[in-house]
């Protein structure tokens, strides 16, 4: 079983500040970390490998410094890592990002076919949750999003059974392999890194691939390949405290109508 996990390097949003003058993220204020959802995706892939055998490969797109997230994944038990890094990738929106990652996955799967792809549910900086589904669509494979439990991976039947999180419970879904899964944090508890994995990570150098290695179309990446653009980023102004209306249904309706009319709404 060859499992591939997409991992993104993100600024630690618990530390990041917004520049009040320019309303942009002051990225220098925050350390770069592995997207927390992606740590859980790697952990799940490693657990499946331990159960059914196989190999875990991680893939990231980012600047050369993103090598660090791949080393982190080696510490967590991944076997191999690829970094897609090229100036031509800069400024890519989610459409272009999913194109570049899908191209990278195609290159890796030509060497060794991929049975299962994991992504985080979302990245804590971009927050769109679009990249995983975008990759699945481009590769023409089923997607199982918001997965909170991988119940079984049946290598003989080439099937996976999962629980997808819903607002009011969960849905049990069975999919044929290969497929793409996006994970919730509750899917597992992270384990401590082992000493051998830490030593291996310290020496590990991932394979770095650029635009020409992927045979990718330059028009579909970077700013040129990104139909969306961010027109403004701002910190929302603080809202006043809310008020809870109490009483019977009739009393609440009366109070509400009074309050709305006082405000000329
Ligand atoms: C409208 C718009 C314009 C943008 N413009 C720019 C820009 O000009 N310059 C710029 O640098 N960025 C830009 N971005 C941000 C960039 O598009 C996103 O960082 C990137 O596409 C990933 O999207 P996301 O963070 O929402 O990931 P999500 O879709 O929330 O991530 C889900 C999962 O996909 C995988 N994933 C996501 N990104 C990567 C990655 N890079 N490598 C490996 N796996 C990954 C991870 O498993 C992750 O958990 C823009 C975003 C938007 C929405």
Coordinates of C-alpha atoms and ligand atoms in Angstrom, one line a residue:
X1 CA 0.0 0.0 0.0
X2 CA 1.6 3.3 -1.1
X3 CA 0.0 6.2 0.8
X4 CA 0.8 9.8 -0.2
X5 CA 0.1 12.7 2.2
X6 CA 0.0 16.4 1.1
X7 CA 1.5 18.7 3.8
X8 CA 1.6 22.4 3.8
X9 CA 4.0 24.7 5.7
X10 CA 1.9 27.5 7.4
X11 CA 2.6 30.4 9.8
X12 CA 1.6 29.5 13.3
X13 CA -1.7 31.5 13.3
X14 CA -1.8 31.6 17.1
X15 CA 1.3 33.8 16.9
X16 CA 0.6 35.8 13.7
X17 CA -0.1 39.5 13.8
X18 CA -2.0 41.7 11.4
X19 CA -0.2 45.0 10.5
X20 CA -2.8 47.6 11.5
X21 CA -1.4 50.1 8.9
X22 CA -1.5 47.8 5.8
X23 CA -4.0 45.2 7.0
X24 CA -1.8 42.4 5.8
X25 CA -0.4 39.4 7.7
X26 CA 2.9 40.1 9.3
X27 CA 4.4 36.6 8.4
X28 CA 7.7 37.5 10.1
X29 CA 5.9 37.6 13.4
X30 CA 5.0 33.9 13.4
X31 CA 7.2 30.7 13.2
X32 CA 6.5 28.3 10.3
X33 CA 4.9 25.0 11.3
X34 CA 3.4 22.0 9.6
X35 CA -0.4 22.6 9.1
X36 CA -1.9 20.9 12.2
X37 CA -4.5 18.9 10.2
X38 CA -1.6 17.6 8.0
X39 CA 0.2 16.1 11.1
X40 CA -2.9 14.1 11.8
X41 CA -3.0 13.0 8.1
X42 CA 0.6 11.8 8.3
X43 CA -0.2 10.0 11.6
X44 CA -3.1 8.2 10.1
X45 CA -1.1 7.2 7.0
X46 CA 1.7 5.8 9.3
X47 CA -0.9 3.8 11.4
X48 CA -2.3 2.3 8.2
X49 CA 1.2 1.4 7.0
X50 CA 1.9 -0.3 10.4
X51 CA -1.3 -2.3 10.0
X52 CA -1.3 -3.4 6.4
X53 CA 2.3 -2.7 5.3
X54 CA 3.6 -0.4 2.6
X55 CA 5.1 3.0 2.4
X56 CA 4.2 6.6 3.2
X57 CA 5.4 9.5 0.9
X58 CA 4.8 13.1 1.7
X59 CA 4.5 15.9 -0.8
X60 CA 4.6 19.7 -0.2
X61 CA 4.6 22.7 -2.4
X62 CA 6.4 25.8 -1.1
X63 CA 9.6 27.7 -0.9
X64 CA 12.9 25.9 -0.2
X65 CA 12.4 26.4 3.6
X66 CA 9.4 24.0 3.4
X67 CA 12.0 21.2 3.5
X68 CA 11.5 21.5 7.2
X69 CA 7.9 20.3 7.1
X70 CA 9.1 17.2 5.2
X71 CA 11.7 16.5 7.8
X72 CA 9.0 16.9 10.4
X73 CA 7.0 14.2 8.6
X74 CA 10.0 11.9 8.5
X75 CA 10.1 12.3 12.3
X76 CA 6.5 11.3 12.4
X77 CA 7.2 8.1 10.5
X78 CA 7.0 9.0 6.8
X79 CA 9.4 7.1 4.5
X80 CA 10.0 9.6 1.7
X81 CA 9.4 13.2 0.8
X82 CA 9.1 15.5 -2.2
X83 CA 9.1 19.3 -2.3
X84 CA 7.7 21.1 -5.3
X85 CA 9.5 24.4 -5.4
X86 CA 9.9 26.8 -8.3
X87 CA 9.6 30.6 -8.7
X88 CA 6.9 29.8 -11.3
X89 CA 4.6 28.4 -8.6
X90 CA 4.6 31.7 -6.5
X91 CA 1.3 33.5 -6.3
X92 CA -0.8 30.4 -7.0
X93 CA -4.4 30.4 -5.8
X94 CA -6.1 27.1 -4.8
X95 CA -6.9 26.2 -8.4
X96 CA -3.3 26.5 -9.5
X97 CA -2.0 24.9 -6.2
X98 CA -4.2 21.8 -6.8
X99 CA -2.9 21.7 -10.4
X100 CA 0.8 21.7 -9.3
X101 CA 0.2 19.1 -6.6
X102 CA -1.7 16.9 -8.9
X103 CA 1.1 17.1 -11.4
X104 CA 3.6 16.2 -8.7
X105 CA 1.4 13.2 -7.7
X106 CA 1.4 12.0 -11.3
X107 CA 5.2 12.1 -11.4
X108 CA 5.5 10.1 -8.1
X109 CA 2.8 7.6 -9.1
X110 CA 4.7 6.8 -12.4
X111 CA 7.5 5.6 -10.2
X112 CA 5.3 3.7 -7.8
X113 CA 1.5 3.7 -8.1
X114 CA -0.4 5.4 -5.3
X115 CA -3.3 3.7 -3.5
X116 CA -4.5 6.4 -1.1
X117 CA -4.0 10.1 -0.8
X118 CA -4.4 12.1 2.5
X119 CA -4.8 15.8 2.9
X120 CA -5.8 17.9 5.9
X121 CA -9.4 19.2 6.0
X122 CA -8.0 22.7 5.6
X123 CA -4.9 24.8 6.0
X124 CA -5.0 27.2 9.0
X125 CA -3.8 30.1 6.9
X126 CA -5.7 29.9 3.6
X127 CA -8.6 28.1 5.3
X128 CA -10.4 27.3 2.0
X129 CA -10.5 23.5 2.2
X130 CA -10.4 23.5 -1.6
X131 CA -7.0 22.0 -2.4
X132 CA -7.8 18.3 -1.4
X133 CA -11.1 18.2 -3.4
X134 CA -9.3 20.0 -6.3
X135 CA -6.5 17.4 -6.4
X136 CA -9.1 14.5 -6.4
X137 CA -11.0 16.1 -9.2
X138 CA -7.9 16.6 -11.3
X139 CA -6.8 13.0 -10.8
X140 CA -10.3 11.7 -11.4
X141 CA -10.5 9.8 -8.1
X142 CA -13.3 9.7 -5.4
X143 CA -12.9 12.1 -2.5
X144 CA -13.9 11.5 1.1
X145 CA -13.9 14.8 2.9
X146 CA -14.2 15.6 6.7
X147 CA -13.1 12.1 7.7
X148 CA -13.0 11.6 11.4
X149 CA -12.3 7.8 11.4
X150 CA -10.8 5.3 9.0
X151 CA -12.6 2.2 10.0
X152 CA -10.9 -0.3 7.6
X153 CA -8.6 -0.5 4.7
X154 CA -9.2 -3.8 2.8
X155 CA -6.2 -4.4 0.5
X156 CA -7.7 -7.5 -1.0
X157 CA -11.0 -5.9 -2.0
X158 CA -9.1 -2.6 -2.6
X159 CA -11.6 -0.6 -0.5
X160 CA -11.6 1.8 2.4
X161 CA -14.4 2.4 4.9
X162 CA -14.6 5.8 6.7
X163 CA -16.8 7.9 9.0
X164 CA -17.4 11.4 7.5
X165 CA -18.3 14.1 10.1
X166 CA -21.7 15.7 9.6
X167 CA -23.3 18.5 11.7
X168 CA -25.5 16.0 13.5
X169 CA -23.6 12.7 13.5
X170 CA -21.5 10.8 10.9
X171 CA -21.9 9.1 7.6
X172 CA -20.4 5.7 6.9
X173 CA -18.9 5.6 3.4
X174 CA -17.1 2.9 1.5
X175 CA -14.9 3.8 -1.5
X176 CA -12.8 1.9 -3.9
X177 CA -9.1 2.6 -3.9
X178 CA -7.4 4.8 -5.1
X179 CA -9.2 7.7 -3.4
X180 CA -8.4 10.9 -1.6
X181 CA -9.3 11.5 2.1
X182 CA -9.3 14.9 3.9
X183 CA -9.0 14.5 7.7
X184 CA -10.4 16.1 10.8
X185 CA -8.0 16.5 13.8
X186 CA -10.1 14.1 15.9
X187 CA -9.1 11.2 13.5
X188 CA -6.3 10.2 15.9
X189 CA -4.0 11.3 18.7
X190 CA -0.5 12.2 17.7
X191 CA 2.2 10.0 19.1
X192 CA 5.7 11.1 20.1
X193 CA 8.5 10.9 17.5
X194 CA 10.8 7.9 17.9
X195 CA 14.6 8.4 18.3
X196 CA 15.5 6.5 15.1
X197 CA 13.0 8.6 13.1
X198 CA 14.4 11.8 14.6
X199 CA 18.0 10.8 13.7
X200 CA 16.8 9.9 10.1
X201 CA 15.0 13.2 9.8
X202 CA 18.1 15.2 10.7
X203 CA 20.0 13.7 7.8
X204 CA 17.1 13.4 5.3
X205 CA 17.1 15.5 2.2
X206 CA 13.8 15.3 0.2
X207 CA 13.7 15.2 -3.6
X208 CA 13.0 18.7 -5.0
X209 CA 11.1 19.1 -8.2
X210 CA 10.5 22.2 -10.3
X211 CA 8.2 23.1 -13.2
X212 CA 10.1 21.3 -15.9
X213 CA 10.3 18.1 -13.8
X214 CA 6.5 18.1 -13.6
X215 CA 6.0 18.7 -17.3
X216 CA 3.4 21.3 -16.2
X217 CA 1.8 24.0 -18.3
X218 CA 3.2 27.4 -17.1
X219 CA -0.1 29.1 -18.0
X220 CA -1.9 27.1 -15.3
X221 CA 0.3 28.1 -12.4
X222 CA 1.4 31.2 -10.4
X223 CA -0.5 34.5 -10.8
X224 CA -1.1 33.7 -14.5
X225 CA -2.9 30.5 -13.7
X226 CA -4.9 32.0 -10.7
X227 CA -8.3 33.4 -11.6
X228 CA -9.0 34.5 -8.0
X229 CA -7.3 37.4 -6.3
X230 CA -7.4 38.9 -2.8
X231 CA -8.6 42.4 -3.0
X232 CA -8.4 43.3 0.7
X233 CA -7.4 41.6 4.0
X234 CA -8.7 43.3 7.2
X235 CA -9.3 42.5 10.8
X236 CA -13.0 42.7 11.4
X237 CA -14.1 45.4 13.9
X238 CA -15.1 44.1 17.3
X239 CA -18.8 43.6 17.7
X240 CA -20.7 44.6 20.8
X241 CA -22.0 42.1 23.3
X242 CA -25.1 40.1 22.3
X243 CA -28.2 39.9 24.4
X244 CA -30.3 36.8 25.1
X245 CA -34.0 37.5 25.3
X246 CA -35.9 35.4 27.9
X247 CA -39.5 34.5 28.6
X248 CA -42.2 32.7 26.7
X249 CA -42.3 32.6 23.0
X250 CA -44.9 35.4 22.8
X251 CA -42.9 37.6 25.2
X252 CA -39.7 37.1 23.3
X253 CA -41.4 38.0 20.0
X254 CA -42.8 41.1 21.6
X255 CA -39.4 42.2 23.1
X256 CA -37.7 41.5 19.7
X257 CA -40.2 43.5 17.7
X258 CA -39.8 46.4 20.2
X259 CA -36.0 46.3 20.1
X260 CA -36.0 46.2 16.3
X261 CA -38.5 49.1 16.0
X262 CA -36.5 51.1 18.5
X263 CA -33.5 50.8 16.1
X264 CA -35.7 51.6 13.1
X265 CA -35.1 48.2 11.6
Ligands
LIG1 C1 -8.3 34.1 -3.6 C2 -6.9 33.6 -3.2 C3 -5.8 34.2 -3.7 C4 -4.5 33.8 -3.3 N1 -3.4 34.4 -3.7 C5 -2.2 34.0 -3.3 C6 -1.0 34.7 -3.7 O1 -1.1 35.6 -4.5 N2 0.2 34.2 -3.3 C7 0.3 33.2 -2.4 O2 1.4 32.8 -2.0 N3 -0.8 32.6 -2.0 C8 -2.1 33.0 -2.4 N4 -3.2 32.4 -1.9 C9 -3.0 31.3 -1.0 C10 -2.8 30.0 -1.7 O3 -3.7 29.9 -2.8 C11 -3.1 28.9 -0.7 O4 -2.2 29.0 0.3 C12 -3.0 27.5 -1.3 O5 -3.7 27.5 -2.5 C13 -3.6 26.5 -0.4 O6 -4.9 26.8 -0.1 P1 -5.4 26.8 1.4 O7 -4.4 27.4 2.2 O8 -6.8 27.4 1.5 O9 -5.4 25.2 1.6 P2 -6.7 24.3 2.0 O10 -7.4 23.9 0.7 O11 -7.4 24.8 3.1 O12 -5.8 23.0 2.4 C14 -6.3 21.7 2.5 C15 -5.2 20.7 2.4 O13 -4.6 20.7 1.1 C16 -3.2 20.4 1.3 N5 -2.4 21.6 0.8 C17 -2.8 22.9 0.7 N6 -1.7 23.6 0.2 C18 -0.7 22.8 0.1 C19 0.7 22.9 -0.3 N7 1.2 24.1 -0.7 N8 1.5 21.8 -0.3 C20 1.0 20.6 0.0 N9 -0.3 20.4 0.4 C21 -1.1 21.5 0.5 C22 -2.9 20.1 2.7 O14 -3.1 18.8 3.0 C23 -4.0 20.9 3.4 O15 -4.3 20.4 4.7 C24 -4.4 32.8 -2.3 C25 -5.6 32.1 -1.9 C26 -6.8 32.6 -2.3 C27 -8.1 31.9 -1.8

